[in-house]
């Protein structure tokens, strides 16, 4: 019988991020504590730009955006937000959405599977994802349970389960 396999990826649905950003922008425009503060959140190329006239307000915008991402099922591990920077009279925060598993993180995951996972399970790096294969589907499910219990500094999803 052929090997069963699945892929470990770190992907973010761009449309969901866009929806969360639009919801955050709407809430900022309607909230009383942001009236007349020129507070905004928007795309700036591939980055997300948050602006306000005070450091606490720009941090509040980031907090609103994070809560919208959580409601949309996007892990905050994929959001890389910088520190507030003073630019003229406004504070700005640039944030990016991280996608893909780096080579070093993929090697860490493969090592965990090799050391703690069931015998006979193979993990190989394929670009920015990791393919895990085994003859036993039960072993693959054990690997998924093992990885869900780990606390990585990046978001992981399991796809292409065959």
Short mmCIF file of N, CA and C in Angstrom, two decimals:
data_model
loop_
_atom_site.label_atom_id
_atom_site.label_comp_id
_atom_site.label_asym_id
_atom_site.label_seq_id
_atom_site.Cartn_x
_atom_site.Cartn_y
_atom_site.Cartn_z
N UNK A 1 0.84 -1.18 0.00
CA UNK A 1 0.00 0.00 0.00
C UNK A 1 0.89 1.25 0.00
N UNK A 2 0.44 2.29 -0.68
CA UNK A 2 1.22 3.52 -0.79
C UNK A 2 1.23 4.29 0.53
N UNK A 3 2.25 5.12 0.68
CA UNK A 3 2.35 5.94 1.89
C UNK A 3 1.24 6.98 1.92
N UNK A 4 0.76 7.26 3.12
CA UNK A 4 -0.15 8.39 3.35
C UNK A 4 0.70 9.59 3.72
N UNK A 5 0.17 10.80 3.46
CA UNK A 5 0.97 11.98 3.77
C UNK A 5 0.08 13.19 4.02
N UNK A 6 0.69 14.21 4.61
CA UNK A 6 0.06 15.52 4.71
C UNK A 6 1.16 16.57 4.70
N UNK A 7 0.78 17.82 4.45
CA UNK A 7 1.74 18.92 4.41
C UNK A 7 1.52 19.83 5.61
N UNK A 8 2.61 20.32 6.18
CA UNK A 8 2.55 21.33 7.23
C UNK A 8 2.91 22.65 6.57
N UNK A 9 1.99 23.61 6.65
CA UNK A 9 2.21 24.90 6.01
C UNK A 9 1.94 26.02 7.00
N UNK A 10 2.33 27.21 6.63
CA UNK A 10 2.02 28.41 7.41
C UNK A 10 1.49 29.43 6.42
N UNK A 11 0.18 29.40 6.21
CA UNK A 11 -0.44 30.28 5.23
C UNK A 11 -1.53 31.11 5.90
N UNK A 12 -1.78 32.27 5.34
CA UNK A 12 -2.81 33.17 5.84
C UNK A 12 -3.70 33.55 4.67
N UNK A 13 -5.00 33.48 4.88
CA UNK A 13 -5.97 33.87 3.86
C UNK A 13 -5.96 35.39 3.75
N UNK A 14 -5.46 35.91 2.63
CA UNK A 14 -5.31 37.36 2.43
C UNK A 14 -6.66 38.07 2.53
N UNK A 15 -7.72 37.45 2.02
CA UNK A 15 -9.05 38.06 2.07
C UNK A 15 -9.53 38.24 3.51
N UNK A 16 -9.24 37.26 4.37
CA UNK A 16 -9.63 37.36 5.77
C UNK A 16 -8.89 38.49 6.48
N UNK A 17 -7.60 38.67 6.15
CA UNK A 17 -6.82 39.77 6.72
C UNK A 17 -7.42 41.10 6.25
N UNK A 18 -7.78 41.16 4.98
CA UNK A 18 -8.39 42.36 4.42
C UNK A 18 -9.72 42.67 5.11
N UNK A 19 -10.52 41.63 5.35
CA UNK A 19 -11.80 41.82 6.05
C UNK A 19 -11.57 42.33 7.47
N UNK A 20 -10.59 41.75 8.18
CA UNK A 20 -10.28 42.18 9.54
C UNK A 20 -9.82 43.64 9.54
N UNK A 21 -9.00 44.01 8.55
CA UNK A 21 -8.52 45.39 8.46
C UNK A 21 -9.68 46.35 8.21
N UNK A 22 -10.60 45.97 7.32
CA UNK A 22 -11.76 46.83 7.03
C UNK A 22 -12.66 46.97 8.26
N UNK A 23 -12.85 45.88 9.01
CA UNK A 23 -13.66 45.95 10.22
C UNK A 23 -13.00 46.85 11.27
N UNK A 24 -11.68 46.75 11.39
CA UNK A 24 -10.96 47.59 12.35
C UNK A 24 -11.06 49.05 11.94
N UNK A 25 -10.92 49.34 10.64
CA UNK A 25 -11.02 50.72 10.15
C UNK A 25 -12.41 51.29 10.43
N UNK A 26 -13.44 50.47 10.25
CA UNK A 26 -14.81 50.92 10.51
C UNK A 26 -15.00 51.22 11.99
N UNK A 27 -14.49 50.33 12.86
CA UNK A 27 -14.64 50.55 14.30
C UNK A 27 -13.88 51.82 14.74
N UNK A 28 -12.69 52.03 14.17
CA UNK A 28 -11.90 53.23 14.52
C UNK A 28 -12.64 54.50 14.09
N UNK A 29 -13.28 54.46 12.92
CA UNK A 29 -13.99 55.65 12.45
C UNK A 29 -15.24 55.94 13.28
N UNK A 30 -15.79 54.92 13.95
CA UNK A 30 -17.03 55.10 14.70
C UNK A 30 -16.82 55.32 16.20
N UNK A 31 -15.65 54.95 16.73
CA UNK A 31 -15.44 55.04 18.18
C UNK A 31 -15.24 56.47 18.63
N UNK A 32 -15.84 56.79 19.77
CA UNK A 32 -15.80 58.15 20.30
C UNK A 32 -14.38 58.59 20.68
N UNK A 33 -13.60 57.66 21.25
CA UNK A 33 -12.26 58.03 21.71
C UNK A 33 -11.27 58.28 20.56
N UNK A 34 -11.68 57.96 19.32
CA UNK A 34 -10.82 58.23 18.16
C UNK A 34 -11.30 59.43 17.34
N UNK A 35 -12.37 60.11 17.77
CA UNK A 35 -12.90 61.26 17.02
C UNK A 35 -11.87 62.39 16.98
N UNK A 36 -11.59 62.89 15.78
CA UNK A 36 -10.69 64.02 15.60
C UNK A 36 -9.23 63.74 15.89
N UNK A 37 -8.82 62.48 15.85
CA UNK A 37 -7.43 62.14 16.16
C UNK A 37 -6.65 61.71 14.92
N UNK A 38 -7.28 61.74 13.77
CA UNK A 38 -6.64 61.27 12.52
C UNK A 38 -6.14 59.84 12.64
N UNK A 39 -6.83 59.02 13.40
CA UNK A 39 -6.45 57.62 13.56
C UNK A 39 -6.89 56.84 12.33
N UNK A 40 -6.00 55.98 11.83
CA UNK A 40 -6.36 55.19 10.65
C UNK A 40 -5.55 53.91 10.60
N UNK A 41 -6.07 52.95 9.84
CA UNK A 41 -5.38 51.70 9.56
C UNK A 41 -5.63 51.40 8.09
N UNK A 42 -4.57 51.05 7.35
CA UNK A 42 -4.73 50.79 5.92
C UNK A 42 -3.55 49.97 5.40
N UNK A 43 -3.73 49.43 4.19
CA UNK A 43 -2.64 48.73 3.52
C UNK A 43 -1.66 49.77 2.99
N UNK A 44 -0.39 49.49 3.11
CA UNK A 44 0.66 50.32 2.52
C UNK A 44 1.56 49.36 1.76
N UNK A 45 1.18 49.04 0.54
CA UNK A 45 1.88 48.00 -0.22
C UNK A 45 1.56 46.64 0.40
N UNK A 46 2.59 45.91 0.79
CA UNK A 46 2.40 44.61 1.45
C UNK A 46 2.32 44.74 2.96
N UNK A 47 2.54 45.94 3.48
CA UNK A 47 2.51 46.17 4.92
C UNK A 47 1.19 46.81 5.33
N UNK A 48 0.90 46.72 6.61
CA UNK A 48 -0.28 47.35 7.18
C UNK A 48 0.21 48.55 7.98
N UNK A 49 -0.35 49.72 7.71
CA UNK A 49 0.07 50.95 8.36
C UNK A 49 -1.01 51.42 9.32
N UNK A 50 -0.62 51.64 10.59
CA UNK A 50 -1.53 52.17 11.59
C UNK A 50 -0.99 53.53 12.02
N UNK A 51 -1.85 54.55 12.01
CA UNK A 51 -1.42 55.90 12.35
C UNK A 51 -2.38 56.52 13.35
N UNK A 52 -1.82 57.32 14.27
CA UNK A 52 -2.62 58.10 15.22
C UNK A 52 -1.74 59.21 15.78
N UNK A 53 -2.37 60.15 16.48
CA UNK A 53 -1.60 61.29 16.99
C UNK A 53 -1.00 61.04 18.37
N UNK A 54 -1.12 59.85 18.90
CA UNK A 54 -0.52 59.52 20.20
C UNK A 54 -0.09 58.07 20.23
N UNK A 55 0.93 57.79 21.04
CA UNK A 55 1.46 56.42 21.11
C UNK A 55 0.41 55.45 21.65
N UNK A 56 -0.33 55.87 22.68
CA UNK A 56 -1.36 54.99 23.25
C UNK A 56 -2.48 54.72 22.25
N UNK A 57 -2.83 55.72 21.46
CA UNK A 57 -3.90 55.53 20.48
C UNK A 57 -3.48 54.57 19.37
N UNK A 58 -2.23 54.67 18.91
CA UNK A 58 -1.79 53.77 17.85
C UNK A 58 -1.69 52.33 18.39
N UNK A 59 -1.34 52.18 19.67
CA UNK A 59 -1.35 50.84 20.28
C UNK A 59 -2.77 50.30 20.41
N UNK A 60 -3.73 51.20 20.66
CA UNK A 60 -5.14 50.80 20.72
C UNK A 60 -5.62 50.32 19.35
N UNK A 61 -5.15 50.98 18.28
CA UNK A 61 -5.51 50.55 16.92
C UNK A 61 -4.98 49.15 16.67
N UNK A 62 -3.72 48.89 17.08
CA UNK A 62 -3.14 47.56 16.92
C UNK A 62 -3.96 46.53 17.70
N UNK A 63 -4.40 46.88 18.90
CA UNK A 63 -5.20 45.98 19.73
C UNK A 63 -6.53 45.66 19.04
N UNK A 64 -7.16 46.67 18.47
CA UNK A 64 -8.43 46.45 17.75
C UNK A 64 -8.21 45.51 16.57
N UNK A 65 -7.13 45.77 15.80
CA UNK A 65 -6.84 44.94 14.64
C UNK A 65 -6.57 43.49 15.05
N UNK A 66 -5.82 43.30 16.15
CA UNK A 66 -5.54 41.94 16.62
C UNK A 66 -6.83 41.22 17.02
N UNK A 67 -7.75 41.93 17.68
CA UNK A 67 -9.01 41.29 18.07
C UNK A 67 -9.82 40.90 16.84
N UNK A 68 -9.78 41.71 15.79
CA UNK A 68 -10.51 41.37 14.55
C UNK A 68 -9.87 40.16 13.87
N UNK A 69 -8.53 40.06 13.90
CA UNK A 69 -7.86 38.89 13.32
C UNK A 69 -8.26 37.61 14.06
N UNK A 70 -8.31 37.69 15.40
CA UNK A 70 -8.69 36.51 16.19
C UNK A 70 -10.11 36.07 15.85
N UNK A 71 -11.02 37.05 15.73
CA UNK A 71 -12.41 36.71 15.39
C UNK A 71 -12.52 36.04 14.03
N UNK A 72 -11.59 36.35 13.12
CA UNK A 72 -11.60 35.78 11.78
C UNK A 72 -10.78 34.50 11.70
N UNK A 73 -10.27 34.01 12.84
CA UNK A 73 -9.57 32.73 12.86
C UNK A 73 -8.14 32.79 12.36
N UNK A 74 -7.51 33.96 12.41
CA UNK A 74 -6.12 34.11 11.97
C UNK A 74 -5.24 34.18 13.21
N UNK A 75 -4.21 33.35 13.24
CA UNK A 75 -3.30 33.31 14.39
C UNK A 75 -2.48 34.59 14.46
N UNK A 76 -2.34 35.12 15.68
CA UNK A 76 -1.53 36.33 15.86
C UNK A 76 -0.04 36.05 15.66
N UNK A 77 0.33 34.77 15.59
CA UNK A 77 1.73 34.43 15.33
C UNK A 77 2.13 34.83 13.92
N UNK A 78 1.16 34.97 13.03
CA UNK A 78 1.48 35.36 11.66
C UNK A 78 1.52 36.88 11.49
N UNK A 79 1.18 37.64 12.53
CA UNK A 79 1.24 39.10 12.48
C UNK A 79 2.54 39.57 13.13
N UNK A 80 3.35 40.28 12.36
CA UNK A 80 4.61 40.81 12.87
C UNK A 80 4.49 42.32 12.91
N UNK A 81 4.17 42.86 14.10
CA UNK A 81 3.98 44.30 14.26
C UNK A 81 5.21 44.92 14.89
N UNK A 82 5.62 46.06 14.34
CA UNK A 82 6.77 46.77 14.87
C UNK A 82 6.40 47.62 16.07
N UNK A 83 7.35 48.38 16.56
CA UNK A 83 7.13 49.29 17.67
C UNK A 83 6.60 50.62 17.13
N UNK A 84 5.84 51.37 17.95
CA UNK A 84 5.37 52.70 17.52
C UNK A 84 6.55 53.62 17.24
N UNK A 85 6.50 54.32 16.11
CA UNK A 85 7.56 55.25 15.74
C UNK A 85 6.95 56.63 15.56
N UNK A 86 7.65 57.63 16.05
CA UNK A 86 7.20 59.00 15.88
C UNK A 86 7.63 59.49 14.51
N UNK A 87 6.65 59.96 13.73
CA UNK A 87 6.93 60.47 12.39
C UNK A 87 6.24 61.83 12.28
N UNK A 88 7.01 62.90 12.45
CA UNK A 88 6.40 64.23 12.48
C UNK A 88 5.62 64.37 13.77
N UNK A 89 4.32 64.61 13.64
CA UNK A 89 3.46 64.72 14.82
C UNK A 89 2.67 63.44 15.07
N UNK A 90 2.82 62.44 14.20
CA UNK A 90 2.03 61.22 14.31
C UNK A 90 2.89 60.02 14.68
N UNK A 91 2.25 59.09 15.38
CA UNK A 91 2.88 57.82 15.66
C UNK A 91 2.41 56.81 14.63
N UNK A 92 3.33 55.94 14.18
CA UNK A 92 2.99 54.93 13.18
C UNK A 92 3.49 53.57 13.65
N UNK A 93 2.73 52.55 13.29
CA UNK A 93 3.16 51.16 13.47
C UNK A 93 3.02 50.47 12.12
N UNK A 94 4.10 49.83 11.67
CA UNK A 94 4.05 49.01 10.47
C UNK A 94 3.96 47.56 10.89
N UNK A 95 3.06 46.82 10.25
CA UNK A 95 2.91 45.39 10.55
C UNK A 95 2.93 44.61 9.25
N UNK A 96 3.44 43.39 9.30
CA UNK A 96 3.45 42.52 8.13
C UNK A 96 2.81 41.19 8.50
N UNK A 97 2.31 40.50 7.48
CA UNK A 97 1.74 39.18 7.66
C UNK A 97 2.78 38.16 7.20
N UNK A 98 3.23 37.32 8.13
CA UNK A 98 4.26 36.32 7.83
C UNK A 98 3.62 35.07 7.26
N UNK A 99 4.15 34.59 6.14
CA UNK A 99 3.67 33.36 5.54
C UNK A 99 4.85 32.46 5.20
N UNK A 100 4.60 31.16 5.18
CA UNK A 100 5.65 30.21 4.84
C UNK A 100 6.47 29.84 6.06
N UNK A 101 7.04 28.66 6.02
CA UNK A 101 7.88 28.17 7.10
C UNK A 101 9.33 28.32 6.64
N UNK A 102 10.14 29.01 7.41
CA UNK A 102 11.55 29.19 7.03
C UNK A 102 12.28 27.85 7.10
N UNK A 103 13.43 27.77 6.45
CA UNK A 103 14.20 26.53 6.43
C UNK A 103 14.57 26.08 7.85
N UNK A 104 15.00 27.04 8.69
CA UNK A 104 15.42 26.65 10.04
C UNK A 104 14.23 26.18 10.88
N UNK A 105 13.05 26.83 10.72
CA UNK A 105 11.86 26.38 11.45
C UNK A 105 11.40 25.02 10.94
N UNK A 106 11.49 24.78 9.62
CA UNK A 106 11.12 23.48 9.06
C UNK A 106 12.04 22.39 9.62
N UNK A 107 13.32 22.71 9.77
CA UNK A 107 14.26 21.73 10.33
C UNK A 107 13.94 21.43 11.79
N UNK A 108 13.52 22.46 12.54
CA UNK A 108 13.13 22.25 13.95
C UNK A 108 11.93 21.32 14.03
N UNK A 109 10.93 21.55 13.18
CA UNK A 109 9.72 20.72 13.18
C UNK A 109 10.08 19.29 12.79
N UNK A 110 10.92 19.12 11.76
CA UNK A 110 11.33 17.79 11.31
C UNK A 110 12.08 17.06 12.43
N UNK A 111 12.90 17.78 13.19
CA UNK A 111 13.64 17.17 14.30
C UNK A 111 12.68 16.71 15.40
N UNK A 112 11.67 17.52 15.70
CA UNK A 112 10.68 17.13 16.70
C UNK A 112 9.96 15.86 16.26
N UNK A 113 9.59 15.80 14.97
CA UNK A 113 8.89 14.62 14.45
C UNK A 113 9.81 13.39 14.54
N UNK A 114 11.08 13.57 14.18
CA UNK A 114 12.04 12.47 14.22
C UNK A 114 12.28 11.99 15.65
N UNK A 115 12.44 12.93 16.59
CA UNK A 115 12.80 12.56 17.97
C UNK A 115 11.62 12.05 18.78
N UNK A 116 10.46 12.73 18.67
CA UNK A 116 9.34 12.41 19.55
C UNK A 116 8.20 11.68 18.85
N UNK A 117 8.19 11.69 17.53
CA UNK A 117 7.09 11.08 16.78
C UNK A 117 7.24 9.58 16.67
N UNK A 118 6.21 8.93 16.11
CA UNK A 118 6.26 7.47 15.92
C UNK A 118 7.37 7.08 14.93
N UNK A 119 7.88 5.87 15.06
CA UNK A 119 8.92 5.38 14.15
C UNK A 119 8.30 5.16 12.76
N UNK A 120 9.08 5.31 11.74
CA UNK A 120 8.60 5.09 10.39
C UNK A 120 7.93 6.30 9.75
N UNK A 121 7.94 7.44 10.44
CA UNK A 121 7.37 8.67 9.89
C UNK A 121 8.51 9.49 9.30
N UNK A 122 8.34 9.89 8.04
CA UNK A 122 9.38 10.67 7.37
C UNK A 122 8.89 12.10 7.18
N UNK A 123 9.79 13.07 7.39
CA UNK A 123 9.47 14.49 7.17
C UNK A 123 10.51 15.07 6.23
N UNK A 124 10.06 15.72 5.15
CA UNK A 124 11.00 16.34 4.23
C UNK A 124 10.56 17.76 3.91
N UNK A 125 11.53 18.65 3.83
CA UNK A 125 11.27 20.06 3.55
C UNK A 125 11.07 20.23 2.05
N UNK A 126 9.99 20.93 1.68
CA UNK A 126 9.72 21.22 0.27
C UNK A 126 9.41 22.71 0.15
N UNK A 127 10.45 23.50 -0.08
CA UNK A 127 10.25 24.94 -0.20
C UNK A 127 9.88 25.53 1.15
N UNK A 128 8.70 26.19 1.21
CA UNK A 128 8.27 26.79 2.47
C UNK A 128 7.22 25.94 3.18
N UNK A 129 7.22 24.63 2.89
CA UNK A 129 6.32 23.71 3.61
C UNK A 129 7.06 22.43 3.92
N UNK A 130 6.40 21.57 4.68
CA UNK A 130 7.01 20.34 5.15
C UNK A 130 6.07 19.18 4.82
N UNK A 131 6.56 18.15 4.13
CA UNK A 131 5.74 16.98 3.79
C UNK A 131 6.05 15.88 4.78
N UNK A 132 5.01 15.36 5.42
CA UNK A 132 5.16 14.28 6.40
C UNK A 132 4.47 13.05 5.82
N UNK A 133 5.19 11.92 5.77
CA UNK A 133 4.60 10.71 5.18
C UNK A 133 4.89 9.49 6.06
N UNK A 134 3.98 8.52 5.96
CA UNK A 134 4.11 7.28 6.72
C UNK A 134 3.20 6.23 6.10
N UNK A 135 3.45 4.98 6.39
CA UNK A 135 2.57 3.91 5.90
C UNK A 135 1.27 3.88 6.70
N UNK A 136 1.33 4.32 7.96
CA UNK A 136 0.18 4.25 8.85
C UNK A 136 -0.48 5.62 9.01
N UNK A 137 -1.77 5.70 8.76
CA UNK A 137 -2.50 6.95 8.97
C UNK A 137 -2.58 7.30 10.46
N UNK A 138 -2.61 6.28 11.32
CA UNK A 138 -2.63 6.53 12.76
C UNK A 138 -1.37 7.26 13.20
N UNK A 139 -0.22 6.88 12.60
CA UNK A 139 1.03 7.57 12.93
C UNK A 139 0.96 9.03 12.51
N UNK A 140 0.36 9.31 11.35
CA UNK A 140 0.24 10.70 10.89
C UNK A 140 -0.64 11.51 11.84
N UNK A 141 -1.72 10.89 12.32
CA UNK A 141 -2.59 11.60 13.27
C UNK A 141 -1.86 11.83 14.59
N UNK A 142 -1.00 10.89 14.99
CA UNK A 142 -0.21 11.06 16.20
C UNK A 142 0.77 12.24 16.03
N UNK A 143 1.35 12.37 14.83
CA UNK A 143 2.26 13.49 14.55
C UNK A 143 1.50 14.81 14.61
N UNK A 144 0.29 14.84 14.05
CA UNK A 144 -0.51 16.07 14.11
C UNK A 144 -0.82 16.44 15.56
N UNK A 145 -1.19 15.46 16.36
CA UNK A 145 -1.48 15.73 17.78
C UNK A 145 -0.22 16.23 18.49
N UNK A 146 0.94 15.64 18.18
CA UNK A 146 2.20 16.06 18.76
C UNK A 146 2.51 17.52 18.42
N UNK A 147 2.32 17.88 17.15
CA UNK A 147 2.64 19.24 16.71
C UNK A 147 1.64 20.27 17.23
N UNK A 148 0.39 19.87 17.41
CA UNK A 148 -0.60 20.80 17.98
C UNK A 148 -0.25 21.12 19.42
N UNK A 149 0.39 20.19 20.10
CA UNK A 149 0.78 20.40 21.49
C UNK A 149 2.03 21.26 21.65
N UNK A 150 2.76 21.46 20.55
CA UNK A 150 3.99 22.27 20.59
C UNK A 150 3.63 23.75 20.49
N UNK A 151 4.49 24.60 21.04
CA UNK A 151 4.28 26.05 20.95
C UNK A 151 5.35 26.64 20.04
N UNK A 152 5.02 26.74 18.75
CA UNK A 152 5.95 27.32 17.78
C UNK A 152 5.75 28.82 17.74
N UNK A 153 6.76 29.55 17.24
CA UNK A 153 6.62 30.99 17.10
C UNK A 153 6.10 31.37 15.71
N UNK A 154 5.46 30.43 15.03
CA UNK A 154 4.80 30.66 13.75
C UNK A 154 3.54 29.80 13.70
N UNK A 155 2.59 30.21 12.88
CA UNK A 155 1.32 29.48 12.78
C UNK A 155 1.51 28.25 11.88
N UNK A 156 0.88 27.13 12.25
CA UNK A 156 0.96 25.93 11.40
C UNK A 156 -0.45 25.44 11.07
N UNK A 157 -0.61 24.96 9.84
CA UNK A 157 -1.83 24.32 9.42
C UNK A 157 -1.45 23.01 8.72
N UNK A 158 -2.39 22.06 8.74
CA UNK A 158 -2.18 20.77 8.10
C UNK A 158 -3.08 20.70 6.88
N UNK A 159 -2.49 20.46 5.70
CA UNK A 159 -3.26 20.40 4.45
C UNK A 159 -2.86 19.18 3.64
N UNK A 160 -3.62 18.90 2.58
CA UNK A 160 -3.34 17.80 1.64
C UNK A 160 -3.21 16.44 2.32
N UNK A 161 -4.13 16.16 3.24
CA UNK A 161 -4.08 14.88 3.95
C UNK A 161 -4.54 13.79 2.98
N UNK A 162 -3.63 12.86 2.63
CA UNK A 162 -3.96 11.79 1.70
C UNK A 162 -3.63 10.46 2.32
#
